Coordinates of C-alpha atoms in Angstrom, one line a residue:
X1 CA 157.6 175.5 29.3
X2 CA 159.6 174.3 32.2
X3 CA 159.8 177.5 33.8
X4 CA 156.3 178.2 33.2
X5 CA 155.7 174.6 35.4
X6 CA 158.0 175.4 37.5
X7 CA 155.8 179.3 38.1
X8 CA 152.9 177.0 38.3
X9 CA 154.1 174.2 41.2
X10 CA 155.2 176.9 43.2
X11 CA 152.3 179.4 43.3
X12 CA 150.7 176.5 44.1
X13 CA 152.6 175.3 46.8
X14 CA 152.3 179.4 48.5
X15 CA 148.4 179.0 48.1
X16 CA 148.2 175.9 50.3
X17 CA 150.4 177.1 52.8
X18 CA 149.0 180.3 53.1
X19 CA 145.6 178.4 53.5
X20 CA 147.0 176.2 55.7
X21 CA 148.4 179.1 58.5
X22 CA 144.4 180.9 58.1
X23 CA 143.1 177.2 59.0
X24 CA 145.1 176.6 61.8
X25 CA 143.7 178.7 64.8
X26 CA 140.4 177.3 64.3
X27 CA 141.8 172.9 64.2
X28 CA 143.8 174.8 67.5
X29 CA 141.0 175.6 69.3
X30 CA 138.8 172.4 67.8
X31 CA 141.5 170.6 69.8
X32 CA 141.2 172.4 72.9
X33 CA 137.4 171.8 73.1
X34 CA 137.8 168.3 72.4
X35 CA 140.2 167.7 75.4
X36 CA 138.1 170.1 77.4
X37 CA 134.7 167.7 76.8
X38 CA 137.0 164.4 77.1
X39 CA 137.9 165.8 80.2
X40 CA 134.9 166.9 81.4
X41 CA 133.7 163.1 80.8
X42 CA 136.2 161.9 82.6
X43 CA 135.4 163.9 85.4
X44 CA 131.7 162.6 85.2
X45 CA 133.3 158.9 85.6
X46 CA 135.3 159.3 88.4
X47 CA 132.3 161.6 90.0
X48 CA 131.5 157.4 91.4
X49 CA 133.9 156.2 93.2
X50 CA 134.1 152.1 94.6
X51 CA 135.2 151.0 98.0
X52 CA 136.7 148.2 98.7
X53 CA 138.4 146.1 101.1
X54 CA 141.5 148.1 100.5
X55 CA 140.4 151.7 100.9
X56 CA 137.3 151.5 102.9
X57 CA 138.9 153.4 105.9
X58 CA 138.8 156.5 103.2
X59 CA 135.0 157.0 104.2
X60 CA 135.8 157.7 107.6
X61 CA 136.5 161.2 107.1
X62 CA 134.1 163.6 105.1
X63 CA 130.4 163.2 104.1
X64 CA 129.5 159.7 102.1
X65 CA 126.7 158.0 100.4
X66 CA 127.7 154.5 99.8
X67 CA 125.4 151.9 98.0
X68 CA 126.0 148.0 98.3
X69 CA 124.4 146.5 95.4
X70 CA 125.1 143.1 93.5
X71 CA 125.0 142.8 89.7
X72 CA 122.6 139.9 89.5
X73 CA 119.6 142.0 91.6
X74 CA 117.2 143.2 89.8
X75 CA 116.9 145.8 92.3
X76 CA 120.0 147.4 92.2
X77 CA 119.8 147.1 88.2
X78 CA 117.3 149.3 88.5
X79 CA 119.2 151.7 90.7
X80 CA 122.2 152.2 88.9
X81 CA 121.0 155.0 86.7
X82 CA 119.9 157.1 89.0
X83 CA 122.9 156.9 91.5
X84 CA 125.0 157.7 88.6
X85 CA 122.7 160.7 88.3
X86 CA 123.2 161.2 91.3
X87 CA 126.7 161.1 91.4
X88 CA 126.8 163.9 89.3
X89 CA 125.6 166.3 91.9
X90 CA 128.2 164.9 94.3
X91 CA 131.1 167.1 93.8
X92 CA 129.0 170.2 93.8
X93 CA 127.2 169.3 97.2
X94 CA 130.6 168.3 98.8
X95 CA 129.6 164.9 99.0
X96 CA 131.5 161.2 97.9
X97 CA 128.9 159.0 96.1
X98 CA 130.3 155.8 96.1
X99 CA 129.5 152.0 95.4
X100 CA 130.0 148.4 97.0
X101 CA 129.8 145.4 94.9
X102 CA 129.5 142.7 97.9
X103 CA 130.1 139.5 95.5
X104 CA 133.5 141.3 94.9
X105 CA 134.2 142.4 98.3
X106 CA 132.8 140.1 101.2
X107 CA 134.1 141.2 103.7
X108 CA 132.5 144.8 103.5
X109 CA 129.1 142.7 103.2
X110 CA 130.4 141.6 106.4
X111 CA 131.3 144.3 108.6
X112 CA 127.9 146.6 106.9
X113 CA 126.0 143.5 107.7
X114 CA 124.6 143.8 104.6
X115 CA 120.8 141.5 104.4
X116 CA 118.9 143.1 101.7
X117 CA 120.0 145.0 98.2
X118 CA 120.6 147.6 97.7
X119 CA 121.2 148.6 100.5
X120 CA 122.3 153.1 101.1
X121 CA 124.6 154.2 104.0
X122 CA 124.9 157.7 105.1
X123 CA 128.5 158.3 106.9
X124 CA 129.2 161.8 108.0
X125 CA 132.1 161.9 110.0
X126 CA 132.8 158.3 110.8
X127 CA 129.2 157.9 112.2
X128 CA 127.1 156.1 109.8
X129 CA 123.4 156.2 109.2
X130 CA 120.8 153.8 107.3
X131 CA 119.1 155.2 104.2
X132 CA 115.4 154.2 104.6
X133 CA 113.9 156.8 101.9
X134 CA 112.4 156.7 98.3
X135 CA 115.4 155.9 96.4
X136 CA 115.1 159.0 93.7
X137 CA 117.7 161.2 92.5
X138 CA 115.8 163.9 94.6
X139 CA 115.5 162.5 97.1
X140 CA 118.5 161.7 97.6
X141 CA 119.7 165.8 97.2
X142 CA 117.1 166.4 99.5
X143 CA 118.4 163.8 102.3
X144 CA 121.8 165.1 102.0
X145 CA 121.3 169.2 101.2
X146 CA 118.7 169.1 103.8
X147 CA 120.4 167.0 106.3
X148 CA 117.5 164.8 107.0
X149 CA 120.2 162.4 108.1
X150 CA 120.5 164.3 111.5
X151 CA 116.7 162.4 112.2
X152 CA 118.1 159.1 111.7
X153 CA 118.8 157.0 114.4
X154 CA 122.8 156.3 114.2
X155 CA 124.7 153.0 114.4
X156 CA 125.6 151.9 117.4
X157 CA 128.9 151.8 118.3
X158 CA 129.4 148.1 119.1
X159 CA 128.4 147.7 115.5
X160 CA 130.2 150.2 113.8
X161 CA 132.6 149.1 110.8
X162 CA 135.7 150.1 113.0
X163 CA 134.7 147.7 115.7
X164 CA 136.5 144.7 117.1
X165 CA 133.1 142.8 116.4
X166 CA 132.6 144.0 112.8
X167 CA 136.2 143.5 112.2
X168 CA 135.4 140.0 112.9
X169 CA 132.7 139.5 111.3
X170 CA 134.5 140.4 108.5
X171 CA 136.8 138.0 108.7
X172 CA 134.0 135.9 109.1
X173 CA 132.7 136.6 105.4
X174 CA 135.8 136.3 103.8
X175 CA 136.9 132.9 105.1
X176 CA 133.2 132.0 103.9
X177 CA 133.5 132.9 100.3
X178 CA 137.6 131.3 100.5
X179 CA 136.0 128.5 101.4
X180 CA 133.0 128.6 98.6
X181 CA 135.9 129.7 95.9
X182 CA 137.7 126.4 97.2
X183 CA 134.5 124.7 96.7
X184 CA 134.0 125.5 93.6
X185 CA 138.0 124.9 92.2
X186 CA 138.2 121.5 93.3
X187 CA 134.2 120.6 91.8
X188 CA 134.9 122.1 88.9
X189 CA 138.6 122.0 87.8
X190 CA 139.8 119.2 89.7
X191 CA 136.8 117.2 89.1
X192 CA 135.9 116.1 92.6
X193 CA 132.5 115.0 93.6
X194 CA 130.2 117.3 95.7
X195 CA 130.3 115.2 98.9
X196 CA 134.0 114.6 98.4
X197 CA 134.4 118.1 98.9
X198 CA 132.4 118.4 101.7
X199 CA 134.7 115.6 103.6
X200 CA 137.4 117.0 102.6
X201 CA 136.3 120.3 104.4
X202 CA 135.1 118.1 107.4
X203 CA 138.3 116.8 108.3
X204 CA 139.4 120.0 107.6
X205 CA 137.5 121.5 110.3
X206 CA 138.2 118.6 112.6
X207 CA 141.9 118.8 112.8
X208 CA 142.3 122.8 112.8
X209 CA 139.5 122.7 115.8
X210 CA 141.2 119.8 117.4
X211 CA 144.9 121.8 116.6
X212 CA 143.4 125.2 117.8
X213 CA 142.3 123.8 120.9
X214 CA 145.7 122.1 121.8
X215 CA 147.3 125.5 121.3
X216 CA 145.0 127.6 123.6
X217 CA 145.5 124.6 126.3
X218 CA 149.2 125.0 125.8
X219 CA 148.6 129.1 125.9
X220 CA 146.4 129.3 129.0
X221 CA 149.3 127.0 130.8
X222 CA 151.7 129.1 130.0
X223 CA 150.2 132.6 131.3
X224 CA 148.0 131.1 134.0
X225 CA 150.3 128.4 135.8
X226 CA 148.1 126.6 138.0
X227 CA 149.3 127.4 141.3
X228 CA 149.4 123.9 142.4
X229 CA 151.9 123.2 140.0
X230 CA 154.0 126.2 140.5
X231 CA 154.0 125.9 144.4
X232 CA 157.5 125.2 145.5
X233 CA 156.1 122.8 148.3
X234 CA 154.4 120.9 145.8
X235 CA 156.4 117.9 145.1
X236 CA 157.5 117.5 148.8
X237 CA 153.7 117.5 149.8
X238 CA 153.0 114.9 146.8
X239 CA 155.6 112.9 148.0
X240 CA 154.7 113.4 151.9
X241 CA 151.0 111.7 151.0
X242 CA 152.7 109.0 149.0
X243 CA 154.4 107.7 151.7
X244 CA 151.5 108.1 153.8
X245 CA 149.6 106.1 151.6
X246 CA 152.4 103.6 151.7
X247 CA 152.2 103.7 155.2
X248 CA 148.5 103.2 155.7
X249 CA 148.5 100.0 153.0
X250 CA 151.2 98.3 155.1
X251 CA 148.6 98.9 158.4
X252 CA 146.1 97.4 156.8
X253 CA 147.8 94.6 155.6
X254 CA 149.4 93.5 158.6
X255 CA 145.5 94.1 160.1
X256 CA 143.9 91.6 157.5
X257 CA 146.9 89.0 158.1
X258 CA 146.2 89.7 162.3
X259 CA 142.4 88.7 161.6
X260 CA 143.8 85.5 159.4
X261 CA 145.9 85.1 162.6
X262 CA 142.9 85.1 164.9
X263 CA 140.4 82.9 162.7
X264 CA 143.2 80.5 162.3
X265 CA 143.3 80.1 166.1
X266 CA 139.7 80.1 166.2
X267 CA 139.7 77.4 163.9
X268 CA 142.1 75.0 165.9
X269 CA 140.0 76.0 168.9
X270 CA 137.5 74.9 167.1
X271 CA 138.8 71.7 165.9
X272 CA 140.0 70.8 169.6
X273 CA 136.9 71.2 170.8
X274 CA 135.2 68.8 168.1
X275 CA 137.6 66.3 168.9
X276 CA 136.5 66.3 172.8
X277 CA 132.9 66.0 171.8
X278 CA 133.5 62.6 172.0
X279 CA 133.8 59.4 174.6
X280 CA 135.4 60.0 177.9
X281 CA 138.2 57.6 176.7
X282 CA 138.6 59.8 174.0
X283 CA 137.1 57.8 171.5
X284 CA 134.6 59.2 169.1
X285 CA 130.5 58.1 170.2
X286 CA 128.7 56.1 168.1
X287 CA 126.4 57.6 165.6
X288 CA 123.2 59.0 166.9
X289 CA 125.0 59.2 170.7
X290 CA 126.3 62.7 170.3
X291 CA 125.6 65.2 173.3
X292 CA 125.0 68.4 173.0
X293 CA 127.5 71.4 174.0
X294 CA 126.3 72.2 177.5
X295 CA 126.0 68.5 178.1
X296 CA 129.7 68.0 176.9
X297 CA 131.0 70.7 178.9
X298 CA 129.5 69.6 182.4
X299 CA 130.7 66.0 181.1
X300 CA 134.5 66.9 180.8
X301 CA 134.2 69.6 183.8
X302 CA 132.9 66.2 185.7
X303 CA 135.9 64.5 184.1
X304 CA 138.4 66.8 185.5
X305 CA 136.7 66.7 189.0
X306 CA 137.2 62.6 189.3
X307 CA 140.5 63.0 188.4
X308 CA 141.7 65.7 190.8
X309 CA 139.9 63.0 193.4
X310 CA 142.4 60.2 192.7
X311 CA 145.1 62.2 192.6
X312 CA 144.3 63.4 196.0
X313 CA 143.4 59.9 197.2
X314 CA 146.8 58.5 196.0

């Protein structure tokens, strides 16, 4: 009886295996098409790509269709299922379909100057074109398999992505949304009021502006001297009109003490003469009795004459 188990337990074991190795081609290739579908899904994913900050310069080269949308527009909600769609078709026309989020990346919203959602850009080469069509999946093959873009006016190159202006203006956007982020982390984590944010940005502003401004002064001294400074002759010609100065204080000093000099004089003339408005003794006239100045002049000149007389007579 235990052989006849034993017979049993190992025809048994045979049949499984043998059922097993006819099984096995068809789980093989099961497998296959399962990896080939995942795959194929995968494929479908990455058929939208997203540009950010980091790789943007990637659309320079080659044919692109790049959508800036934001999740919270209704708009582009809207939109997203048929740019997927038509993301599909990319790889077979040879083009990238791609996607900016501009609350994620500021500083694309920047140098696109993005100011409306969603908003399409054709770029074909570096040179980029505004989409201003019906925003359909065929219409979109149509615009790009018919190369409707060629009638579009491009942008200009003073307002191209590359350019030193759009470059700023990129910079631009991302110190804004720093600065809103900032905002936001000290209202809401450190639990400062709204306006004592906002002084606390003031002074901010104050002191870089007042700091920046010191530093170009110091910058602009330094490559453009001013050529009064760096004149050798300089300091000898400051200190030639300093001493002319000098010179021409000390002149009219002794000028306003030679007019002092001269009323002084005047003065005692003056007084003299008072004094001889008087008696011919020499004593001063009674009140009332004065004479006036001719009359006092032809009264000493008179005076003068009777004494030269007796002197002669004597």
């Amino acid at each position: 009886m235990a052989c006849s188990l034993t017979g049993s337990t190992v025809g048994s074991t045979m049949f499984s295996l043998t059922r097993q190795t006819k099984h096995r081609p068809w789980i093989c290739c099961l497998l296959m098409v399962m990896c080939l579908t995942s795959l194929s899904v995968s494929a479908k994913r990455d058929s939208l790509r997203e540009v950010t900050d980091g790789n943007w310069e990637e659309i320079l080269a080659g044919e692109w269709m790049i959508e800036f949308y934001a999740p919270w527009c209704p708009a582009c909600q809207q939109l997203q299922p048929v740019w997927k769609e038509f993301a599909d078709w990319g790889e077979d026309m040879g083009v990238n379909i791609a996607k900016v989020d501009v609350t994620d990346q500021p500083g694309l919203s920047g140098r696109f100057i993005i100011t409306s959602l969603p908003t399409i850009y054709h770029c074909k080469d570096g040179v980029f074109r505004k989409y201003q069509g019906a925003r359909t999946k065929d219409d979109f093959l149509s615009f790009v398999d018919e190369q409707k873009w060629k009638a579009v006016e491009p942008v200009s190159s003073w307002f191209a992505p590359s350019s030193f202006l759009m470059n700023s203006m990129s910079a631009l956007f991302k110190l804004s949304m720093f600065i809103r982020r900032c905002h936001n982390y000290m209202t809401e984590h450190l639990g400062i009021p709204v306006w004592g944010s906002y002084v606390i940005f003031g002074l901010a502003t104050l002191f870089s502006g007042l700091a920046l401004g010191l530093l170009l002064v110091f910058i602009a001294d330094f490559v453009f001297p001013s050529r009064r400074f760096s004149s050798p002759d300089y300091y000898q010609k400051k200190q030639t009109m300093q001493q002319a100065r000098l010179l021409q204080q000390q002149e009219e000093e002794h000028e306003a003490d030679g007019e002092e000099d001269d009323d002084e004089e005047e003065d005692e003339q003056d007084d003299v003469w008072r004094r001889r408005r008087g008696s011919p003794e020499g004593r001063p006239e009674p009140k009332g009795q004065g004479f006036s100045d001719e009359a006092l002049r032809k009264r000493v000149v008179g005076n003068r004459e009777e004494e030269e007389e007796e002197e002669e007579d004597t």
